[in-house]
Amino acid sequence: MTAYFIRRFLLIIPTFLGITILVFTVTRMVPGGPIERMLTEAQMASGDQVSFQSNNQGIAGSTLSESQLNQLKEYYGFDKPVLESYGIWLKNILLLDLGYSTRYGEPVWESIKQRLPISIYYGFMTMLLTYVVCIPLGILKAIKHKTPIDNISSILVFIGYAIPGYVAGIIVITIFAFYLEWFPLSGFTSNNFDELTFFGKIGDIIHHSVLPLIAYMSGGFAVMTFLMKNSLMDNLAADYVRTAMAKGLEFKTAVVKHAFRNSIIPIATNFGENITIFLAGSFLIEKIFNIDGFGLLGYESLVERDYPVVMGILVIGSLLSLIGNILSDITVALVDPRVRFGG
Amino acid sequence: MASQDVLLKVENLTTSFKTDEDQITVLDDISFNLLHGESLGIVGESGCGKSVTALSIMRLLPKPAGQVEKGFITYKGDDILTLTTKQMHTIRGKKIAMIFQEPMTALNPVHRIGKQLGEIYQIHFPDMSEEDSRTAQIDILNKVGIPAPEKRLREYPHQLSGGMRQRVMIAMALSCKPDILIADEPTTALDVTTQNQILNLMRELQREIKMSIIFITHDLGVIAEMCDRVLVMYAGKIVEQASVNELFASPRHPYTKGLLDSIPRLDTPSKSRLEVIEGLVPNLKNIPKGCRFRTRCDFEIEQCGVTDPVVEAISEDSSRTVACIRWKELSK
Ligand SMILES: Nc1ncnc2c1ncn2[C@@H]1O[C@H](COP(=O)(O)OP(=O)(O)OP(=O)(O)O)[C@@H](O)[C@H]1O
Ligand SMILES: [Mg+2]
């Protein structure tokens, strides 16, 4: 098994290279890179609107001189062939240098670091709440299959599933924040946050995050609940549960001791993916609730052609999800003794 | 065997399954006795209700679809069907144990053998110490012929062969020395050699523990080897009941005759076609009026479709029964 995991870890390297080369090349080929953006901005600033139509004209009629332009190209590595500048980029990554944001001029790591706490908070809470709510609910629905509790909760869960997270966000914000005013409209903390006591601060954060969390959870909620329900139902009907009952075990004990452990195997299969909660976030939901998280950062960087940030997020994201896959394998091996990875 | 030795008495048992559309009666008014220390076979084609009979006795019918509609199952003076769930827990596994058809799926894949075996002692002898339980587990595994039991206790079911798993199932069933063992096709899923080993083992253990066995199979050859008496079931009814010797020597019901003719025999020339009963088991959703077997019976007369054949006692101690209106003339 150790050999298996060592191999899996080694496989991260080519996969990682593949993903980053691909995206790196794409960023080079898509028109409208950071230099063009800067030119446009420079033109806008100088009020020169004539040469706005096309790139060529833009460069020709730009307020930047040829040498300035070359300087910029060199700065971004656009003067070299793709593979060569990829090599330079990769070398910097290995030295833990993600480069500088073209938009803010600050190190990419700074932009990312700023969003980390809020994204981790929402990612972790969404994960925690999803497990804490969906697993018991799935169990209840399996045991009470086809009773009113099961049917009514199914309807609610399906409604939640049918509505995209950001729409759910808009709905809850309209009802609970705008009309009822139970929760704040947006933000992560109140203005007087610094004056609050420790528990006051916690309460304030929770108060602000209830609505976004509802929006975040609305999608994965149904999947997880039904995964749990169906998986447990399958196992309740399994032969070994009947064997356990035939031994004289009470139904409840048979469920807890026998069926449950087996039914969490499918859930363990993607447990490791939770590691990507660091980068969790949907930019639409973040936009609605004015949360300054990763979703928004990624989206804006793409739109603004802030490629160093895009690549930075990609590096962290792909590494985390590759490790997440391995974590999933480990989790499955932990809950299912039949799983043994050949060396 | 005298009738006062009855250990388990099944009377007029009727069990049905509710499906989404309708309700089908799977066991229709069956009655039989299980005597002390005997080994009673239940034989019949697939789907005739053998497993449902066993599960009705264990009260382990799949809920909520399966339901006993009427009847009594009397064990030591109590009607099992009216016991509380709590009382039932003290009977299952301790007084009446069961082995299932599929050794591959009957054990929990995520628990070690030792845990699954130890659980029985935990349930029925809560005061037993860890150590005593372990000794008992090793003892019983030895008894069912599992080599290196200490090692097996630490293993998971998937590390054992089918035969070994079935031995573990037998060990689990016998660990409380039950009065009754219900074995539902315990060897069907195994190869012939393993099958023989398991059958021998069960016979030995029965002699030693002096329990009664209900042995379910669709293989009359196994019945001949294992049982004292047989019930022949057809489409939810018991069509014939007899001692094994009587049944093989003089089958009374045309269905039993058909079954006996379909056993492959060493003395028949290999070229000759095996007799099989023509036709299909009737769909339990719309059972034909009258005798259920008549559509496949060579001896059908008009009268067969008019009334249900009654279960007739045809021996003095009424241990032999047959349900066919023509049995007398046919046995001439
Ligand atoms: N869970 C269930 N839901 C609906 N019908 C069922 C269910 N289990 C069994 N039945 C019905 O009950 C009838 C008897 O089934 P049973 O399992 O007792 O047959 P069997 O004699 O044990 O057959 P086999 O030799 O294949 O094990 C079948 O016709 C089947 O249609
Ligand atoms: Mg069966």
PDB file of C-alpha atoms in Angstrom, chain B residues 95-308:
ATOM      1  CA  LYS B  95     -32.887 -20.641  20.297  1.00  0.00           C
ATOM      2  CA  ILE B  96     -33.496 -20.499  16.582  1.00  0.00           C
ATOM      3  CA  ALA B  97     -30.531 -19.787  14.356  1.00  0.00           C
ATOM      4  CA  MET B  98     -30.339 -19.424  10.629  1.00  0.00           C
ATOM      5  CA  ILE B  99     -27.775 -19.900   7.882  1.00  0.00           C
ATOM      6  CA  PHE B 100     -28.308 -18.200   4.569  1.00  0.00           C
ATOM      7  CA  GLN B 101     -27.858 -19.156   0.985  1.00  0.00           C
ATOM      8  CA  GLU B 102     -25.135 -16.696  -0.013  1.00  0.00           C
ATOM      9  CA  PRO B 103     -21.978 -16.992   2.077  1.00  0.00           C
ATOM     10  CA  MET B 104     -20.381 -14.298  -0.064  1.00  0.00           C
ATOM     11  CA  THR B 105     -22.736 -11.563   1.080  1.00  0.00           C
ATOM     12  CA  ALA B 106     -24.027 -12.866   4.393  1.00  0.00           C
ATOM     13  CA  LEU B 107     -21.058 -11.579   6.354  1.00  0.00           C
ATOM     14  CA  ASN B 108     -20.397  -7.905   6.900  1.00  0.00           C
ATOM     15  CA  PRO B 109     -17.464  -6.989   4.642  1.00  0.00           C
ATOM     16  CA  VAL B 110     -16.075  -4.283   6.913  1.00  0.00           C
ATOM     17  CA  HIS B 111     -15.871  -6.200  10.187  1.00  0.00           C
ATOM     18  CA  ARG B 112     -13.352  -8.838  11.162  1.00  0.00           C
ATOM     19  CA  ILE B 113     -14.570 -12.405  11.632  1.00  0.00           C
ATOM     20  CA  GLY B 114     -13.765 -12.198  15.326  1.00  0.00           C
ATOM     21  CA  LYS B 115     -15.960  -9.156  15.755  1.00  0.00           C
ATOM     22  CA  GLN B 116     -18.906 -10.720  13.949  1.00  0.00           C
ATOM     23  CA  LEU B 117     -18.580 -13.959  15.850  1.00  0.00           C
ATOM     24  CA  GLY B 118     -17.984 -12.269  19.177  1.00  0.00           C
ATOM     25  CA  GLU B 119     -21.118 -10.206  18.725  1.00  0.00           C
ATOM     26  CA  ILE B 120     -23.295 -13.242  19.357  1.00  0.00           C
ATOM     27  CA  TYR B 121     -21.788 -13.824  22.778  1.00  0.00           C
ATOM     28  CA  GLN B 122     -22.137 -10.136  23.506  1.00  0.00           C
ATOM     29  CA  ILE B 123     -25.825 -10.258  22.650  1.00  0.00           C
ATOM     30  CA  HIS B 124     -26.797 -13.454  24.382  1.00  0.00           C
ATOM     31  CA  PHE B 125     -24.205 -13.669  27.151  1.00  0.00           C
ATOM     32  CA  PRO B 126     -23.517 -10.035  28.033  1.00  0.00           C
ATOM     33  CA  ASP B 127     -21.646 -11.036  31.196  1.00  0.00           C
ATOM     34  CA  MET B 128     -19.112 -13.152  29.369  1.00  0.00           C
ATOM     35  CA  SER B 129     -15.570 -11.809  29.588  1.00  0.00           C
ATOM     36  CA  GLU B 130     -13.533 -10.843  26.518  1.00  0.00           C
ATOM     37  CA  GLU B 131     -11.241 -13.754  27.217  1.00  0.00           C
ATOM     38  CA  ASP B 132     -13.952 -16.368  27.578  1.00  0.00           C
ATOM     39  CA  SER B 133     -15.582 -15.061  24.436  1.00  0.00           C
ATOM     40  CA  ARG B 134     -12.325 -15.439  22.544  1.00  0.00           C
ATOM     41  CA  THR B 135     -11.832 -18.956  23.795  1.00  0.00           C
ATOM     42  CA  ALA B 136     -15.383 -19.798  22.793  1.00  0.00           C
ATOM     43  CA  GLN B 137     -14.853 -18.305  19.350  1.00  0.00           C
ATOM     44  CA  ILE B 138     -11.710 -20.314  18.766  1.00  0.00           C
ATOM     45  CA  ASP B 139     -13.488 -23.426  20.042  1.00  0.00           C
ATOM     46  CA  ILE B 140     -16.394 -23.078  17.691  1.00  0.00           C
ATOM     47  CA  LEU B 141     -14.200 -22.280  14.691  1.00  0.00           C
ATOM     48  CA  ASN B 142     -12.194 -25.405  15.466  1.00  0.00           C
ATOM     49  CA  LYS B 143     -15.408 -27.352  15.643  1.00  0.00           C
ATOM     50  CA  VAL B 144     -16.531 -26.269  12.189  1.00  0.00           C
ATOM     51  CA  GLY B 145     -13.154 -27.265  10.799  1.00  0.00           C
ATOM     52  CA  ILE B 146     -11.505 -23.930  10.228  1.00  0.00           C
ATOM     53  CA  PRO B 147      -7.735 -24.257  10.425  1.00  0.00           C
ATOM     54  CA  ALA B 148      -5.720 -21.667  12.370  1.00  0.00           C
ATOM     55  CA  PRO B 149      -8.776 -20.060  13.998  1.00  0.00           C
ATOM     56  CA  GLU B 150      -6.729 -17.475  15.933  1.00  0.00           C
ATOM     57  CA  LYS B 151      -5.540 -16.086  12.630  1.00  0.00           C
ATOM     58  CA  ARG B 152      -8.974 -16.244  11.001  1.00  0.00           C
ATOM     59  CA  LEU B 153     -10.527 -14.201  13.788  1.00  0.00           C
ATOM     60  CA  ARG B 154      -8.394 -11.259  12.729  1.00  0.00           C
ATOM     61  CA  GLU B 155      -9.291 -11.604   9.067  1.00  0.00           C
ATOM     62  CA  TYR B 156     -12.020  -9.995   7.027  1.00  0.00           C
ATOM     63  CA  PRO B 157     -14.652 -12.004   5.121  1.00  0.00           C
ATOM     64  CA  HIS B 158     -13.102 -11.240   1.735  1.00  0.00           C
ATOM     65  CA  GLN B 159      -9.950 -13.031   2.807  1.00  0.00           C
ATOM     66  CA  LEU B 160     -11.875 -16.297   3.176  1.00  0.00           C
ATOM     67  CA  SER B 161     -13.105 -18.698   0.516  1.00  0.00           C
ATOM     68  CA  GLY B 162     -16.814 -19.346   0.048  1.00  0.00           C
ATOM     69  CA  GLY B 163     -16.620 -22.640   1.909  1.00  0.00           C
ATOM     70  CA  MET B 164     -14.732 -21.042   4.783  1.00  0.00           C
ATOM     71  CA  ARG B 165     -17.279 -18.269   4.999  1.00  0.00           C
ATOM     72  CA  GLN B 166     -20.106 -20.767   5.132  1.00  0.00           C
ATOM     73  CA  ARG B 167     -18.256 -22.539   7.933  1.00  0.00           C
ATOM     74  CA  VAL B 168     -18.051 -19.220   9.747  1.00  0.00           C
ATOM     75  CA  MET B 169     -21.796 -18.777   9.216  1.00  0.00           C
ATOM     76  CA  ILE B 170     -22.383 -22.233  10.652  1.00  0.00           C
ATOM     77  CA  ALA B 171     -20.107 -21.404  13.581  1.00  0.00           C
ATOM     78  CA  MET B 172     -22.115 -18.236  14.217  1.00  0.00           C
ATOM     79  CA  ALA B 173     -25.380 -20.134  14.020  1.00  0.00           C
ATOM     80  CA  LEU B 174     -24.219 -22.877  16.358  1.00  0.00           C
ATOM     81  CA  SER B 175     -22.344 -20.801  18.899  1.00  0.00           C
ATOM     82  CA  CYS B 176     -25.340 -20.640  21.244  1.00  0.00           C
ATOM     83  CA  LYS B 177     -26.279 -24.285  20.695  1.00  0.00           C
ATOM     84  CA  PRO B 178     -29.725 -23.453  19.343  1.00  0.00           C
ATOM     85  CA  ASP B 179     -32.766 -25.746  19.519  1.00  0.00           C
ATOM     86  CA  ILE B 180     -33.513 -25.155  15.874  1.00  0.00           C
ATOM     87  CA  LEU B 181     -31.206 -24.447  12.975  1.00  0.00           C
ATOM     88  CA  ILE B 182     -32.760 -23.199   9.773  1.00  0.00           C
ATOM     89  CA  ALA B 183     -30.383 -23.742   6.881  1.00  0.00           C
ATOM     90  CA  ASP B 184     -31.575 -22.026   3.723  1.00  0.00           C
ATOM     91  CA  GLU B 185     -29.735 -23.646   0.832  1.00  0.00           C
ATOM     92  CA  PRO B 186     -26.464 -23.525   2.761  1.00  0.00           C
ATOM     93  CA  THR B 187     -24.495 -25.301   0.071  1.00  0.00           C
ATOM     94  CA  THR B 188     -26.104 -24.128  -3.154  1.00  0.00           C
ATOM     95  CA  ALA B 189     -23.442 -21.525  -3.824  1.00  0.00           C
ATOM     96  CA  LEU B 190     -20.552 -23.924  -3.194  1.00  0.00           C
ATOM     97  CA  ASP B 191     -18.724 -26.426  -5.355  1.00  0.00           C
ATOM     98  CA  VAL B 192     -19.510 -30.111  -4.962  1.00  0.00           C
ATOM     99  CA  THR B 193     -16.518 -31.038  -2.791  1.00  0.00           C
ATOM    100  CA  THR B 194     -17.068 -28.149  -0.433  1.00  0.00           C
ATOM    101  CA  GLN B 195     -20.774 -28.930  -0.448  1.00  0.00           C
ATOM    102  CA  ASN B 196     -20.115 -32.458   0.783  1.00  0.00           C
ATOM    103  CA  GLN B 197     -17.750 -31.268   3.477  1.00  0.00           C
ATOM    104  CA  ILE B 198     -20.301 -28.773   4.746  1.00  0.00           C
ATOM    105  CA  LEU B 199     -23.107 -31.329   4.716  1.00  0.00           C
ATOM    106  CA  ASN B 200     -20.986 -33.823   6.648  1.00  0.00           C
ATOM    107  CA  LEU B 201     -20.074 -31.140   9.112  1.00  0.00           C
ATOM    108  CA  MET B 202     -23.705 -30.208   9.674  1.00  0.00           C
ATOM    109  CA  ARG B 203     -24.678 -33.815  10.236  1.00  0.00           C
ATOM    110  CA  GLU B 204     -21.924 -34.309  12.793  1.00  0.00           C
ATOM    111  CA  LEU B 205     -22.772 -31.147  14.631  1.00  0.00           C
ATOM    112  CA  GLN B 206     -26.452 -31.974  14.686  1.00  0.00           C
ATOM    113  CA  ARG B 207     -25.691 -35.277  16.355  1.00  0.00           C
ATOM    114  CA  GLU B 208     -23.488 -33.540  18.866  1.00  0.00           C
ATOM    115  CA  ILE B 209     -25.752 -30.616  19.743  1.00  0.00           C
ATOM    116  CA  LYS B 210     -28.998 -32.579  19.301  1.00  0.00           C
ATOM    117  CA  MET B 211     -30.800 -29.768  17.607  1.00  0.00           C
ATOM    118  CA  SER B 212     -33.562 -29.872  15.028  1.00  0.00           C
ATOM    119  CA  ILE B 213     -32.776 -28.712  11.545  1.00  0.00           C
ATOM    120  CA  ILE B 214     -34.985 -27.251   8.856  1.00  0.00           C
ATOM    121  CA  PHE B 215     -33.009 -27.868   5.727  1.00  0.00           C
ATOM    122  CA  ILE B 216     -34.099 -25.921   2.676  1.00  0.00           C
ATOM    123  CA  THR B 217     -32.929 -26.981  -0.736  1.00  0.00           C
ATOM    124  CA  HIS B 218     -34.124 -27.607  -4.244  1.00  0.00           C
ATOM    125  CA  ASP B 219     -31.890 -30.645  -4.475  1.00  0.00           C
ATOM    126  CA  LEU B 220     -33.576 -33.933  -3.577  1.00  0.00           C
ATOM    127  CA  GLY B 221     -30.148 -35.577  -3.518  1.00  0.00           C
ATOM    128  CA  VAL B 222     -29.160 -33.373  -0.598  1.00  0.00           C
ATOM    129  CA  ILE B 223     -32.486 -34.149   1.085  1.00  0.00           C
ATOM    130  CA  ALA B 224     -31.794 -37.861   0.800  1.00  0.00           C
ATOM    131  CA  GLU B 225     -28.462 -37.379   2.484  1.00  0.00           C
ATOM    132  CA  MET B 226     -29.472 -34.954   5.197  1.00  0.00           C
ATOM    133  CA  CYS B 227     -33.091 -35.336   6.217  1.00  0.00           C
ATOM    134  CA  ASP B 228     -35.482 -37.538   8.116  1.00  0.00           C
ATOM    135  CA  ARG B 229     -38.650 -36.010   6.739  1.00  0.00           C
ATOM    136  CA  VAL B 230     -39.516 -33.800   3.795  1.00  0.00           C
ATOM    137  CA  LEU B 231     -42.054 -31.156   2.875  1.00  0.00           C
ATOM    138  CA  VAL B 232     -42.571 -30.720  -0.835  1.00  0.00           C
ATOM    139  CA  MET B 233     -43.697 -27.215  -1.680  1.00  0.00           C
ATOM    140  CA  TYR B 234     -45.268 -25.942  -4.828  1.00  0.00           C
ATOM    141  CA  ALA B 235     -46.314 -22.327  -5.472  1.00  0.00           C
ATOM    142  CA  GLY B 236     -46.814 -21.449  -1.823  1.00  0.00           C
ATOM    143  CA  LYS B 237     -48.499 -24.693  -0.800  1.00  0.00           C
ATOM    144  CA  ILE B 238     -47.260 -27.881   0.803  1.00  0.00           C
ATOM    145  CA  VAL B 239     -48.258 -30.583  -1.663  1.00  0.00           C
ATOM    146  CA  GLU B 240     -46.722 -33.569   0.088  1.00  0.00           C
ATOM    147  CA  GLN B 241     -45.181 -34.451   3.427  1.00  0.00           C
ATOM    148  CA  ALA B 242     -43.444 -37.723   4.147  1.00  0.00           C
ATOM    149  CA  SER B 243     -40.434 -39.405   5.669  1.00  0.00           C
ATOM    150  CA  VAL B 244     -37.510 -39.462   3.291  1.00  0.00           C
ATOM    151  CA  ASN B 245     -37.730 -43.231   2.820  1.00  0.00           C
ATOM    152  CA  GLU B 246     -41.421 -43.121   2.037  1.00  0.00           C
ATOM    153  CA  LEU B 247     -41.045 -40.207  -0.271  1.00  0.00           C
ATOM    154  CA  PHE B 248     -38.377 -41.814  -2.375  1.00  0.00           C
ATOM    155  CA  ALA B 249     -40.029 -45.227  -2.298  1.00  0.00           C
ATOM    156  CA  SER B 250     -43.580 -44.167  -3.019  1.00  0.00           C
ATOM    157  CA  PRO B 251     -44.126 -40.553  -3.946  1.00  0.00           C
ATOM    158  CA  ARG B 252     -47.831 -39.720  -3.892  1.00  0.00           C
ATOM    159  CA  HIS B 253     -48.138 -36.311  -5.494  1.00  0.00           C
ATOM    160  CA  PRO B 254     -47.571 -36.024  -9.248  1.00  0.00           C
ATOM    161  CA  TYR B 255     -45.277 -33.056  -8.587  1.00  0.00           C
ATOM    162  CA  THR B 256     -43.095 -35.109  -6.244  1.00  0.00           C
ATOM    163  CA  LYS B 257     -42.930 -37.826  -8.855  1.00  0.00           C
ATOM    164  CA  GLY B 258     -41.859 -35.263 -11.389  1.00  0.00           C
ATOM    165  CA  LEU B 259     -39.143 -33.973  -9.067  1.00  0.00           C
ATOM    166  CA  LEU B 260     -37.836 -37.463  -8.410  1.00  0.00           C
ATOM    167  CA  ASP B 261     -37.722 -38.212 -12.109  1.00  0.00           C
ATOM    168  CA  SER B 262     -35.657 -35.117 -12.691  1.00  0.00           C
ATOM    169  CA  ILE B 263     -32.804 -36.211 -10.407  1.00  0.00           C
ATOM    170  CA  PRO B 264     -29.834 -37.192 -12.533  1.00  0.00           C
ATOM    171  CA  ARG B 265     -28.936 -40.770 -11.795  1.00  0.00           C
ATOM    172  CA  LEU B 266     -25.777 -42.667 -12.359  1.00  0.00           C
ATOM    173  CA  ASP B 267     -27.630 -45.741 -13.591  1.00  0.00           C
ATOM    174  CA  THR B 268     -29.496 -44.057 -16.417  1.00  0.00           C
ATOM    175  CA  PRO B 269     -27.727 -44.138 -19.774  1.00  0.00           C
ATOM    176  CA  SER B 270     -26.009 -40.815 -20.290  1.00  0.00           C
ATOM    177  CA  LYS B 271     -27.725 -40.260 -23.625  1.00  0.00           C
ATOM    178  CA  SER B 272     -31.266 -40.465 -22.292  1.00  0.00           C
ATOM    179  CA  ARG B 273     -32.913 -37.152 -21.632  1.00  0.00           C
ATOM    180  CA  LEU B 274     -33.425 -36.163 -18.052  1.00  0.00           C
ATOM    181  CA  GLU B 275     -37.092 -35.985 -17.215  1.00  0.00           C
ATOM    182  CA  VAL B 276     -38.024 -32.450 -16.405  1.00  0.00           C
ATOM    183  CA  ILE B 277     -41.404 -31.156 -15.480  1.00  0.00           C
ATOM    184  CA  GLU B 278     -42.798 -29.343 -18.469  1.00  0.00           C
ATOM    185  CA  GLY B 279     -44.150 -25.841 -18.105  1.00  0.00           C
ATOM    186  CA  LEU B 280     -43.647 -23.007 -15.661  1.00  0.00           C
ATOM    187  CA  VAL B 281     -44.570 -22.332 -12.067  1.00  0.00           C
ATOM    188  CA  PRO B 282     -47.815 -20.313 -12.086  1.00  0.00           C
ATOM    189  CA  ASN B 283     -47.466 -16.614 -11.467  1.00  0.00           C
ATOM    190  CA  LEU B 284     -48.457 -16.036  -7.854  1.00  0.00           C
ATOM    191  CA  LYS B 285     -50.303 -12.897  -8.923  1.00  0.00           C
ATOM    192  CA  ASN B 286     -52.988 -14.892 -10.687  1.00  0.00           C
ATOM    193  CA  ILE B 287     -53.050 -18.379  -9.336  1.00  0.00           C
ATOM    194  CA  PRO B 288     -55.265 -20.773 -11.273  1.00  0.00           C
ATOM    195  CA  LYS B 289     -58.342 -21.990  -9.500  1.00  0.00           C
ATOM    196  CA  GLY B 290     -58.142 -25.460  -8.052  1.00  0.00           C
ATOM    197  CA  CYS B 291     -54.892 -27.371  -7.887  1.00  0.00           C
ATOM    198  CA  ARG B 292     -51.917 -25.111  -8.589  1.00  0.00           C
ATOM    199  CA  PHE B 293     -49.962 -27.852 -10.258  1.00  0.00           C
ATOM    200  CA  ARG B 294     -52.667 -28.978 -12.664  1.00  0.00           C
ATOM    201  CA  THR B 295     -51.428 -26.874 -15.587  1.00  0.00           C
ATOM    202  CA  ARG B 296     -48.239 -28.928 -15.610  1.00  0.00           C
ATOM    203  CA  CYS B 297     -49.725 -32.216 -14.432  1.00  0.00           C
ATOM    204  CA  ASP B 298     -50.028 -35.227 -16.724  1.00  0.00           C
ATOM    205  CA  PHE B 299     -52.998 -36.497 -14.741  1.00  0.00           C
ATOM    206  CA  GLU B 300     -55.223 -33.444 -14.761  1.00  0.00           C
ATOM    207  CA  ILE B 301     -58.951 -34.044 -14.876  1.00  0.00           C
ATOM    208  CA  GLU B 302     -61.796 -31.556 -14.913  1.00  0.00           C
ATOM    209  CA  GLN B 303     -62.352 -31.881 -11.187  1.00  0.00           C
ATOM    210  CA  CYS B 304     -58.788 -30.578 -10.509  1.00  0.00           C
ATOM    211  CA  GLY B 305     -59.787 -27.098 -11.637  1.00  0.00           C
ATOM    212  CA  VAL B 306     -62.909 -26.929  -9.505  1.00  0.00           C
ATOM    213  CA  THR B 307     -61.759 -27.115  -5.899  1.00  0.00           C
ATOM    214  CA  ASP B 308     -58.499 -26.645  -4.045  1.00  0.00           C
TER     215      ASP B 308
END
